[in-house]
PDB file of C-alpha atoms in Angstrom:
ATOM      1  CA  MET A   1      -0.035  -0.095  -0.070  1.00  0.00           C
ATOM      2  CA  ASN A   2       1.819   3.349  -1.197  1.00  0.00           C
ATOM      3  CA  ILE A   3       1.103   6.617   1.036  1.00  0.00           C
ATOM      4  CA  SER A   4      -1.699   7.901  -1.902  1.00  0.00           C
ATOM      5  CA  GLU A   5      -3.628   4.100  -1.229  1.00  0.00           C
ATOM      6  CA  VAL A   6      -3.002   5.041   2.912  1.00  0.00           C
ATOM      7  CA  PHE A   7      -4.434   8.336   1.978  1.00  0.00           C
ATOM      8  CA  ASP A   8      -7.231   6.637   0.577  1.00  0.00           C
ATOM      9  CA  ALA A   9      -7.831   4.517   3.098  1.00  0.00           C
ATOM     10  CA  ALA A  10      -8.163   6.817   5.755  1.00  0.00           C
ATOM     11  CA  ILE A  11     -10.326   9.323   4.114  1.00  0.00           C
ATOM     12  CA  ASP A  12     -12.465   6.723   3.488  1.00  0.00           C
ATOM     13  CA  ILE A  13     -12.965   5.620   6.954  1.00  0.00           C
ATOM     14  CA  GLU A  14     -12.982   9.275   8.402  1.00  0.00           C
ATOM     15  CA  LYS A  15     -16.172   9.518   5.629  1.00  0.00           C
ATOM     16  CA  ARG A  16     -17.722   6.049   7.313  1.00  0.00           C
ATOM     17  CA  LEU A  17     -17.310   7.237  10.791  1.00  0.00           C
ATOM     18  CA  SER A  18     -19.259  10.718  10.501  1.00  0.00           C
ATOM     19  CA  ASN A  19     -21.822   8.684   8.280  1.00  0.00           C
ATOM     20  CA  LEU A  20     -22.571   5.877  11.381  1.00  0.00           C
ATOM     21  CA  TYR A  21     -22.329   8.574  13.724  1.00  0.00           C
ATOM     22  CA  TYR A  22     -25.226  10.367  11.676  1.00  0.00           C
ATOM     23  CA  LYS A  23     -27.249   7.123  11.707  1.00  0.00           C
ATOM     24  CA  LEU A  24     -26.642   6.561  15.402  1.00  0.00           C
ATOM     25  CA  SER A  25     -28.120  10.071  16.039  1.00  0.00           C
ATOM     26  CA  ASN A  26     -31.263   9.263  14.491  1.00  0.00           C
ATOM     27  CA  LEU A  27     -31.894   6.658  16.694  1.00  0.00           C
ATOM     28  CA  PHE A  28     -31.863   8.929  19.566  1.00  0.00           C
ATOM     29  CA  ARG A  29     -34.127  12.202  17.985  1.00  0.00           C
ATOM     30  CA  ASP A  30     -36.102  11.938  21.783  1.00  0.00           C
ATOM     31  CA  ASN A  31     -33.250  12.812  23.662  1.00  0.00           C
ATOM     32  CA  SER A  32     -31.630  16.080  22.554  1.00  0.00           C
ATOM     33  CA  GLU A  33     -28.904  15.851  24.040  1.00  0.00           C
ATOM     34  CA  VAL A  34     -27.633  12.419  22.787  1.00  0.00           C
ATOM     35  CA  TYR A  35     -28.736  13.598  19.611  1.00  0.00           C
ATOM     36  CA  ASN A  36     -26.689  16.626  19.663  1.00  0.00           C
ATOM     37  CA  PHE A  37     -23.718  14.622  20.929  1.00  0.00           C
ATOM     38  CA  TRP A  38     -23.789  12.153  17.567  1.00  0.00           C
ATOM     39  CA  ILE A  39     -24.516  14.956  15.338  1.00  0.00           C
ATOM     40  CA  LYS A  40     -21.693  17.079  16.836  1.00  0.00           C
ATOM     41  CA  ILE A  41     -19.045  14.202  16.524  1.00  0.00           C
ATOM     42  CA  ALA A  42     -20.554  12.925  12.881  1.00  0.00           C
ATOM     43  CA  ASP A  43     -19.498  16.639  11.749  1.00  0.00           C
ATOM     44  CA  HIS A  44     -15.556  16.373  13.187  1.00  0.00           C
ATOM     45  CA  GLU A  45     -15.254  13.285  11.245  1.00  0.00           C
ATOM     46  CA  LYS A  46     -16.205  14.876   8.202  1.00  0.00           C
ATOM     47  CA  SER A  47     -14.280  17.945   8.889  1.00  0.00           C
ATOM     48  CA  HIS A  48     -11.155  15.304   9.454  1.00  0.00           C
ATOM     49  CA  CYS A  49     -12.491  13.835   6.166  1.00  0.00           C
ATOM     50  CA  GLU A  50     -12.040  16.947   4.551  1.00  0.00           C
ATOM     51  CA  THR A  51      -8.327  18.463   6.098  1.00  0.00           C
ATOM     52  CA  LEU A  52      -7.152  14.781   4.414  1.00  0.00           C
ATOM     53  CA  THR A  53      -7.945  15.293   1.153  1.00  0.00           C
ATOM     54  CA  LEU A  54      -6.960  18.618   1.138  1.00  0.00           C
ATOM     55  CA  SER A  55      -3.583  17.450   2.618  1.00  0.00           C
ATOM     56  CA  LYS A  56      -3.598  14.477  -0.166  1.00  0.00           C
ATOM     57  CA  GLY A  57      -3.747  17.809  -2.460  1.00  0.00           C
ATOM     58  CA  CYS A  58      -0.464  18.465  -1.526  1.00  0.00           C
ATOM     59  CA  GLN A  59       1.213  15.688  -3.028  1.00  0.00           C
ATOM     60  CA  SER A  60       0.207  17.178  -6.679  1.00  0.00           C
ATOM     61  CA  TRP A  61       1.080  21.017  -5.592  1.00  0.00           C
ATOM     62  CA  ASP A  62       3.943  20.793  -2.654  1.00  0.00           C
ATOM     63  CA  HIS A  63       6.551  18.615  -3.630  1.00  0.00           C
ATOM     64  CA  SER A  64       9.178  21.099  -3.208  1.00  0.00           C
ATOM     65  CA  SER A  65       8.454  22.131   0.254  1.00  0.00           C
ATOM     66  CA  ALA A  66       7.887  18.640   1.374  1.00  0.00           C
ATOM     67  CA  LYS A  67      11.482  17.356   0.177  1.00  0.00           C
ATOM     68  CA  LYS A  68      13.034  20.052   2.195  1.00  0.00           C
ATOM     69  CA  LYS A  69      11.225  18.754   5.586  1.00  0.00           C
ATOM     70  CA  ASN A  70      11.329  14.966   7.613  1.00  0.00           C
ATOM     71  CA  ARG A  71       8.397  13.202   6.348  1.00  0.00           C
ATOM     72  CA  THR A  72       6.685  11.917   8.975  1.00  0.00           C
ATOM     73  CA  SER A  73       6.515   8.035   7.523  1.00  0.00           C
ATOM     74  CA  VAL A  74       3.436   5.711   7.396  1.00  0.00           C
ATOM     75  CA  ASP A  75       4.568   2.589   8.416  1.00  0.00           C
ATOM     76  CA  VAL A  76       2.986  -1.268   8.332  1.00  0.00           C
ATOM     77  CA  THR A  77       1.575  -0.481  11.968  1.00  0.00           C
ATOM     78  CA  ASP A  78      -0.652   1.820  10.087  1.00  0.00           C
ATOM     79  CA  ILE A  79      -1.534   0.089   7.028  1.00  0.00           C
ATOM     80  CA  SER A  80      -2.717  -2.652   9.935  1.00  0.00           C
ATOM     81  CA  ALA A  81      -4.422  -0.484  11.995  1.00  0.00           C
ATOM     82  CA  LEU A  82      -6.230   0.917   8.913  1.00  0.00           C
ATOM     83  CA  GLN A  83      -7.050  -2.539   8.146  1.00  0.00           C
ATOM     84  CA  LEU A  84      -8.546  -3.912  11.398  1.00  0.00           C
ATOM     85  CA  LEU A  85     -10.540  -0.466  11.964  1.00  0.00           C
ATOM     86  CA  ASN A  86     -11.944  -1.125   8.692  1.00  0.00           C
ATOM     87  CA  ALA A  87     -13.142  -4.203   9.529  1.00  0.00           C
ATOM     88  CA  MET A  88     -13.998  -3.324  12.641  1.00  0.00           C
ATOM     89  CA  ILE A  89     -16.380  -0.139  11.228  1.00  0.00           C
ATOM     90  CA  LYS A  90     -17.947  -2.478   8.587  1.00  0.00           C
ATOM     91  CA  ASP A  91     -18.949  -5.376  11.342  1.00  0.00           C
ATOM     92  CA  PHE A  92     -20.622  -2.248  12.982  1.00  0.00           C
ATOM     93  CA  GLU A  93     -22.201  -1.398   9.708  1.00  0.00           C
ATOM     94  CA  ARG A  94     -23.645  -4.593   9.420  1.00  0.00           C
ATOM     95  CA  ILE A  95     -24.517  -4.433  12.805  1.00  0.00           C
ATOM     96  CA  LEU A  96     -26.702  -1.131  12.305  1.00  0.00           C
ATOM     97  CA  LYS A  97     -28.650  -2.599   9.467  1.00  0.00           C
ATOM     98  CA  LYS A  98     -30.183  -5.515  11.242  1.00  0.00           C
ATOM     99  CA  GLU A  99     -31.016  -4.414  14.578  1.00  0.00           C
ATOM    100  CA  MET A 100     -31.504  -1.440  16.932  1.00  0.00           C
ATOM    101  CA  VAL A 101     -28.839  -0.404  19.535  1.00  0.00           C
ATOM    102  CA  SER A 102     -29.032   0.860  22.673  1.00  0.00           C
ATOM    103  CA  LEU A 103     -27.259   3.715  24.328  1.00  0.00           C
ATOM    104  CA  GLN A 104     -24.944   1.198  25.639  1.00  0.00           C
ATOM    105  CA  ASP A 105     -24.064  -0.920  22.490  1.00  0.00           C
ATOM    106  CA  ALA A 106     -23.460   2.483  20.387  1.00  0.00           C
ATOM    107  CA  LEU A 107     -20.982   3.978  23.489  1.00  0.00           C
ATOM    108  CA  ASP A 108     -19.172   0.753  22.958  1.00  0.00           C
ATOM    109  CA  MET A 109     -18.875   1.208  19.394  1.00  0.00           C
ATOM    110  CA  LEU A 110     -17.734   4.711  19.628  1.00  0.00           C
ATOM    111  CA  LEU A 111     -14.876   3.961  22.436  1.00  0.00           C
ATOM    112  CA  LYS A 112     -13.623   0.810  20.220  1.00  0.00           C
ATOM    113  CA  ILE A 113     -13.207   3.436  17.577  1.00  0.00           C
ATOM    114  CA  GLU A 114     -11.374   5.978  19.128  1.00  0.00           C
ATOM    115  CA  ASN A 115      -9.338   4.137  21.314  1.00  0.00           C
ATOM    116  CA  SER A 116      -8.096   2.503  17.786  1.00  0.00           C
ATOM    117  CA  GLU A 117      -5.258   4.499  16.026  1.00  0.00           C
ATOM    118  CA  ILE A 118      -7.262   6.643  14.009  1.00  0.00           C
ATOM    119  CA  ASN A 119      -6.675   9.716  15.469  1.00  0.00           C
ATOM    120  CA  HIS A 120      -2.901   9.360  15.770  1.00  0.00           C
ATOM    121  CA  ILE A 121      -2.790   8.202  11.878  1.00  0.00           C
ATOM    122  CA  TYR A 122      -4.942  11.541  11.235  1.00  0.00           C
ATOM    123  CA  ASP A 123      -2.479  13.282  12.533  1.00  0.00           C
ATOM    124  CA  ARG A 124       0.621  11.620  10.963  1.00  0.00           C
ATOM    125  CA  LEU A 125      -0.960  12.136   7.450  1.00  0.00           C
ATOM    126  CA  VAL A 126      -1.647  15.927   7.800  1.00  0.00           C
ATOM    127  CA  ARG A 127       1.961  16.536   8.141  1.00  0.00           C
ATOM    128  CA  ILE A 128       3.457  14.500   6.157  1.00  0.00           C
ATOM    129  CA  TYR A 129       3.574  17.236   3.292  1.00  0.00           C
ATOM    130  CA  GLY A 130       4.037  20.003   5.792  1.00  0.00           C
ATOM    131  CA  PHE A 131       0.347  21.425   4.972  1.00  0.00           C
ATOM    132  CA  GLN A 132      -1.416  22.220   7.915  1.00  0.00           C
ATOM    133  CA  PHE A 133      -4.899  22.881   7.320  1.00  0.00           C
ATOM    134  CA  GLN A 134      -6.136  24.880  10.266  1.00  0.00           C
ATOM    135  CA  GLN A 135      -9.723  25.484  11.279  1.00  0.00           C
ATOM    136  CA  LYS A 136     -10.389  29.296  12.080  1.00  0.00           C
ATOM    137  CA  PRO A 137     -10.157  29.895  16.230  1.00  0.00           C
ATOM    138  CA  GLU A 138     -13.920  30.306  16.428  1.00  0.00           C
ATOM    139  CA  GLU A 139     -14.508  26.656  14.607  1.00  0.00           C
ATOM    140  CA  SER A 140     -11.618  24.954  17.381  1.00  0.00           C
ATOM    141  CA  HIS A 141     -14.063  22.701  18.702  1.00  0.00           C
ATOM    142  CA  ARG A 142     -13.433  20.454  15.110  1.00  0.00           C
ATOM    143  CA  SER A 143      -9.830  20.023  16.331  1.00  0.00           C
ATOM    144  CA  VAL A 144      -8.752  16.212  17.545  1.00  0.00           C
ATOM    145  CA  TYR A 145      -8.109  17.596  21.102  1.00  0.00           C
ATOM    146  CA  GLU A 146     -11.586  18.838  21.318  1.00  0.00           C
ATOM    147  CA  HIS A 147     -13.243  16.184  19.304  1.00  0.00           C
ATOM    148  CA  MET A 148     -11.802  13.331  22.345  1.00  0.00           C
ATOM    149  CA  LYS A 149     -12.467  15.828  25.212  1.00  0.00           C
ATOM    150  CA  ILE A 150     -16.424  16.065  24.144  1.00  0.00           C
ATOM    151  CA  ILE A 151     -16.354  11.997  23.751  1.00  0.00           C
ATOM    152  CA  LYS A 152     -14.887  11.725  26.841  1.00  0.00           C
ATOM    153  CA  ALA A 153     -17.251  14.154  28.745  1.00  0.00           C
ATOM    154  CA  PHE A 154     -19.905  12.669  27.271  1.00  0.00           C
ATOM    155  CA  ALA A 155     -19.078   8.538  28.173  1.00  0.00           C
ATOM    156  CA  LYS A 156     -17.900   9.561  31.480  1.00  0.00           C
ATOM    157  CA  LYS A 157     -21.653  10.838  32.053  1.00  0.00           C
ATOM    158  CA  TYR A 158     -23.572   8.070  29.886  1.00  0.00           C
ATOM    159  CA  TYR A 159     -21.531   4.662  29.961  1.00  0.00           C
ATOM    160  CA  ARG A 160     -21.528   1.736  31.829  1.00  0.00           C
ATOM    161  CA  GLY A 161     -19.808  -0.655  30.371  1.00  0.00           C
ATOM    162  CA  ASN A 162     -16.220  -2.059  30.567  1.00  0.00           C
ATOM    163  CA  ILE A 163     -14.039  -0.771  28.065  1.00  0.00           C
ATOM    164  CA  PRO A 164     -11.438   1.980  28.840  1.00  0.00           C
ATOM    165  CA  GLN A 165     -11.968   5.449  28.486  1.00  0.00           C
ATOM    166  CA  ILE A 166     -10.027   7.440  25.737  1.00  0.00           C
ATOM    167  CA  GLN A 167      -7.365   9.380  26.759  1.00  0.00           C
ATOM    168  CA  VAL A 168      -6.802  12.929  26.419  1.00  0.00           C
ATOM    169  CA  GLU A 169      -3.856  14.924  25.118  1.00  0.00           C
ATOM    170  CA  SER A 170      -2.951  17.795  26.879  1.00  0.00           C
ATOM    171  CA  ALA A 171      -4.731  21.150  25.330  1.00  0.00           C
ATOM    172  CA  PRO A 172      -2.940  23.224  22.769  1.00  0.00           C
ATOM    173  CA  SER A 173      -0.490  25.658  24.644  1.00  0.00           C
ATOM    174  CA  ASP A 174       1.820  28.755  23.336  1.00  0.00           C
ATOM    175  CA  ILE A 175       5.391  28.641  23.141  1.00  0.00           C
ATOM    176  CA  SER A 176       7.968  31.303  23.025  1.00  0.00           C
ATOM    177  CA  SER A 177       7.838  33.821  20.340  1.00  0.00           C
ATOM    178  CA  LYS A 178       9.945  33.588  16.731  1.00  0.00           C
ATOM    179  CA  ALA A 179      11.396  35.757  14.274  1.00  0.00           C
ATOM    180  CA  GLY A 180      10.912  35.008  10.994  1.00  0.00           C
ATOM    181  CA  LYS A 181       9.337  35.646   7.804  1.00  0.00           C
ATOM    182  CA  ILE A 182       6.936  35.148   5.489  1.00  0.00           C
ATOM    183  CA  THR A 183       7.205  32.850   2.185  1.00  0.00           C
ATOM    184  CA  GLU A 184       4.073  32.372   0.735  1.00  0.00           C
ATOM    185  CA  ILE A 185       0.810  34.134   0.065  1.00  0.00           C
ATOM    186  CA  THR A 186      -2.299  32.379  -1.108  1.00  0.00           C
ATOM    187  CA  PRO A 187      -4.719  35.329  -1.842  1.00  0.00           C
ATOM    188  CA  ASP A 188      -7.494  33.818  -3.201  1.00  0.00           C
ATOM    189  CA  MET A 189      -7.723  31.084  -0.358  1.00  0.00           C
ATOM    190  CA  SER A 190      -6.617  33.935   2.408  1.00  0.00           C
ATOM    191  CA  TYR A 191      -4.141  31.537   4.222  1.00  0.00           C
ATOM    192  CA  GLY A 192      -0.081  31.816   4.245  1.00  0.00           C
ATOM    193  CA  PHE A 193       3.483  30.561   5.970  1.00  0.00           C
ATOM    194  CA  ILE A 194       6.038  31.809   7.573  1.00  0.00           C
ATOM    195  CA  GLU A 195       9.449  30.484   8.036  1.00  0.00           C
ATOM    196  CA  GLY A 196      11.343  30.862  11.267  1.00  0.00           C
ATOM    197  CA  GLY A 197      14.638  30.765  11.585  1.00  0.00           C
ATOM    198  CA  ASP A 198      14.508  27.583  13.000  1.00  0.00           C
ATOM    199  CA  GLY A 199      13.564  26.387   9.131  1.00  0.00           C
ATOM    200  CA  GLU A 200       9.963  25.075   9.727  1.00  0.00           C
ATOM    201  CA  ARG A 201       7.275  26.394   7.927  1.00  0.00           C
ATOM    202  CA  TYR A 202       4.025  27.886   9.968  1.00  0.00           C
ATOM    203  CA  MET A 203       0.603  28.585   8.645  1.00  0.00           C
ATOM    204  CA  PHE A 204      -1.296  31.666   9.348  1.00  0.00           C
ATOM    205  CA  LEU A 205      -4.600  33.326   8.320  1.00  0.00           C
ATOM    206  CA  PRO A 206      -5.821  36.848   7.877  1.00  0.00           C
ATOM    207  CA  GLU A 207      -7.120  36.646  11.817  1.00  0.00           C
ATOM    208  CA  ASP A 208      -3.769  35.149  13.200  1.00  0.00           C
ATOM    209  CA  ILE A 209      -2.147  38.739  12.363  1.00  0.00           C
ATOM    210  CA  SER A 210      -2.063  41.325  15.509  1.00  0.00           C
ATOM    211  CA  ALA A 211       0.329  44.224  13.803  1.00  0.00           C
ATOM    212  CA  GLY A 212      -0.445  45.062  10.656  1.00  0.00           C
ATOM    213  CA  THR A 213      -3.107  43.847   8.121  1.00  0.00           C
ATOM    214  CA  TRP A 214      -3.526  41.117   5.499  1.00  0.00           C
ATOM    215  CA  ASP A 215      -2.986  43.391   2.677  1.00  0.00           C
ATOM    216  CA  ASN A 216       0.659  44.285   4.683  1.00  0.00           C
ATOM    217  CA  ALA A 217       1.323  40.631   4.371  1.00  0.00           C
ATOM    218  CA  GLU A 218       4.045  40.018   1.453  1.00  0.00           C
ATOM    219  CA  VAL A 219       6.724  37.507   0.755  1.00  0.00           C
ATOM    220  CA  ASN A 220       9.927  38.195   2.510  1.00  0.00           C
ATOM    221  CA  LYS A 221       7.999  40.515   5.151  1.00  0.00           C
ATOM    222  CA  SER A 222      10.062  39.930   8.456  1.00  0.00           C
ATOM    223  CA  VAL A 223       7.438  39.231  11.212  1.00  0.00           C
ATOM    224  CA  GLN A 224       7.269  38.580  14.527  1.00  0.00           C
ATOM    225  CA  PHE A 225       5.196  36.008  15.708  1.00  0.00           C
ATOM    226  CA  SER A 226       3.801  33.006  18.370  1.00  0.00           C
ATOM    227  CA  VAL A 227       3.329  29.767  17.730  1.00  0.00           C
ATOM    228  CA  VAL A 228       0.186  27.651  19.038  1.00  0.00           C
ATOM    229  CA  ASN A 229       0.778  23.730  19.234  1.00  0.00           C
ATOM    230  CA  LEU A 230      -2.379  21.922  18.013  1.00  0.00           C
ATOM    231  CA  PRO A 231      -3.022  18.322  17.865  1.00  0.00           C
ATOM    232  CA  TRP A 232      -1.740  18.161  14.307  1.00  0.00           C
ATOM    233  CA  GLY A 233       0.837  20.667  14.148  1.00  0.00           C
ATOM    234  CA  ALA A 234       2.158  24.188  14.976  1.00  0.00           C
ATOM    235  CA  ARG A 235       0.286  27.196  13.587  1.00  0.00           C
ATOM    236  CA  ALA A 236       1.486  30.965  14.015  1.00  0.00           C
ATOM    237  CA  LYS A 237      -0.739  33.219  15.999  1.00  0.00           C
ATOM    238  CA  ASP A 238      -0.291  36.760  17.060  1.00  0.00           C
ATOM    239  CA  ILE A 239       1.839  37.549  14.254  1.00  0.00           C
ATOM    240  CA  LYS A 240       3.627  41.280  14.071  1.00  0.00           C
ATOM    241  CA  ILE A 241       3.723  42.212  10.154  1.00  0.00           C
ATOM    242  CA  SER A 242       7.465  44.738  10.350  1.00  0.00           C
TER     243      SER A 242
END
């Protein structure tokens, strides 16, 4: 399985997980809290699918940047995990076609899936080509961190089974201020990249600029910026354009 096929497998899994969670939401329409929970995490999976699709697309237009970075490898363990998860989801899809499931059964399915390697594989895949697709700050609930946090809180309230609770990674945290320069601007899609003194590239959006404006953002402009660590990588914040 080559890297393109690994992307395709992961994208397919995220898409099917979204559909699976939407179907589960329909089983619990009489309880608004439970219904909204399944809708929310189904939306998360849909967002993950879109992010992987964009990241895969970088293979065709960002090769030169990718070659400068140490690519995160996807190994046999990742492939095996995707194959096992595919089989697990097929089993859950078959069950949902044939019978009604209780909330406890649904949470059993959910925790088995979220305790798998899918989120770690997602994290590695979106880093491979150096393209970090970021949600706007007001949409940060779609991050892997928020996804896991919401599931853990809901399971703690409702789950009575024996499957271990999922482990939630630390919240995104700020790190020290950096100096660098803008290396790429994509006006039509409103994002750009900054290269720090460490040689790393950090994506930024117009709302990440705190001194200056998006109109001032030009290639080779010097900047000061902070970095926030997100579950899938680092992003430039609080950007001050010289």
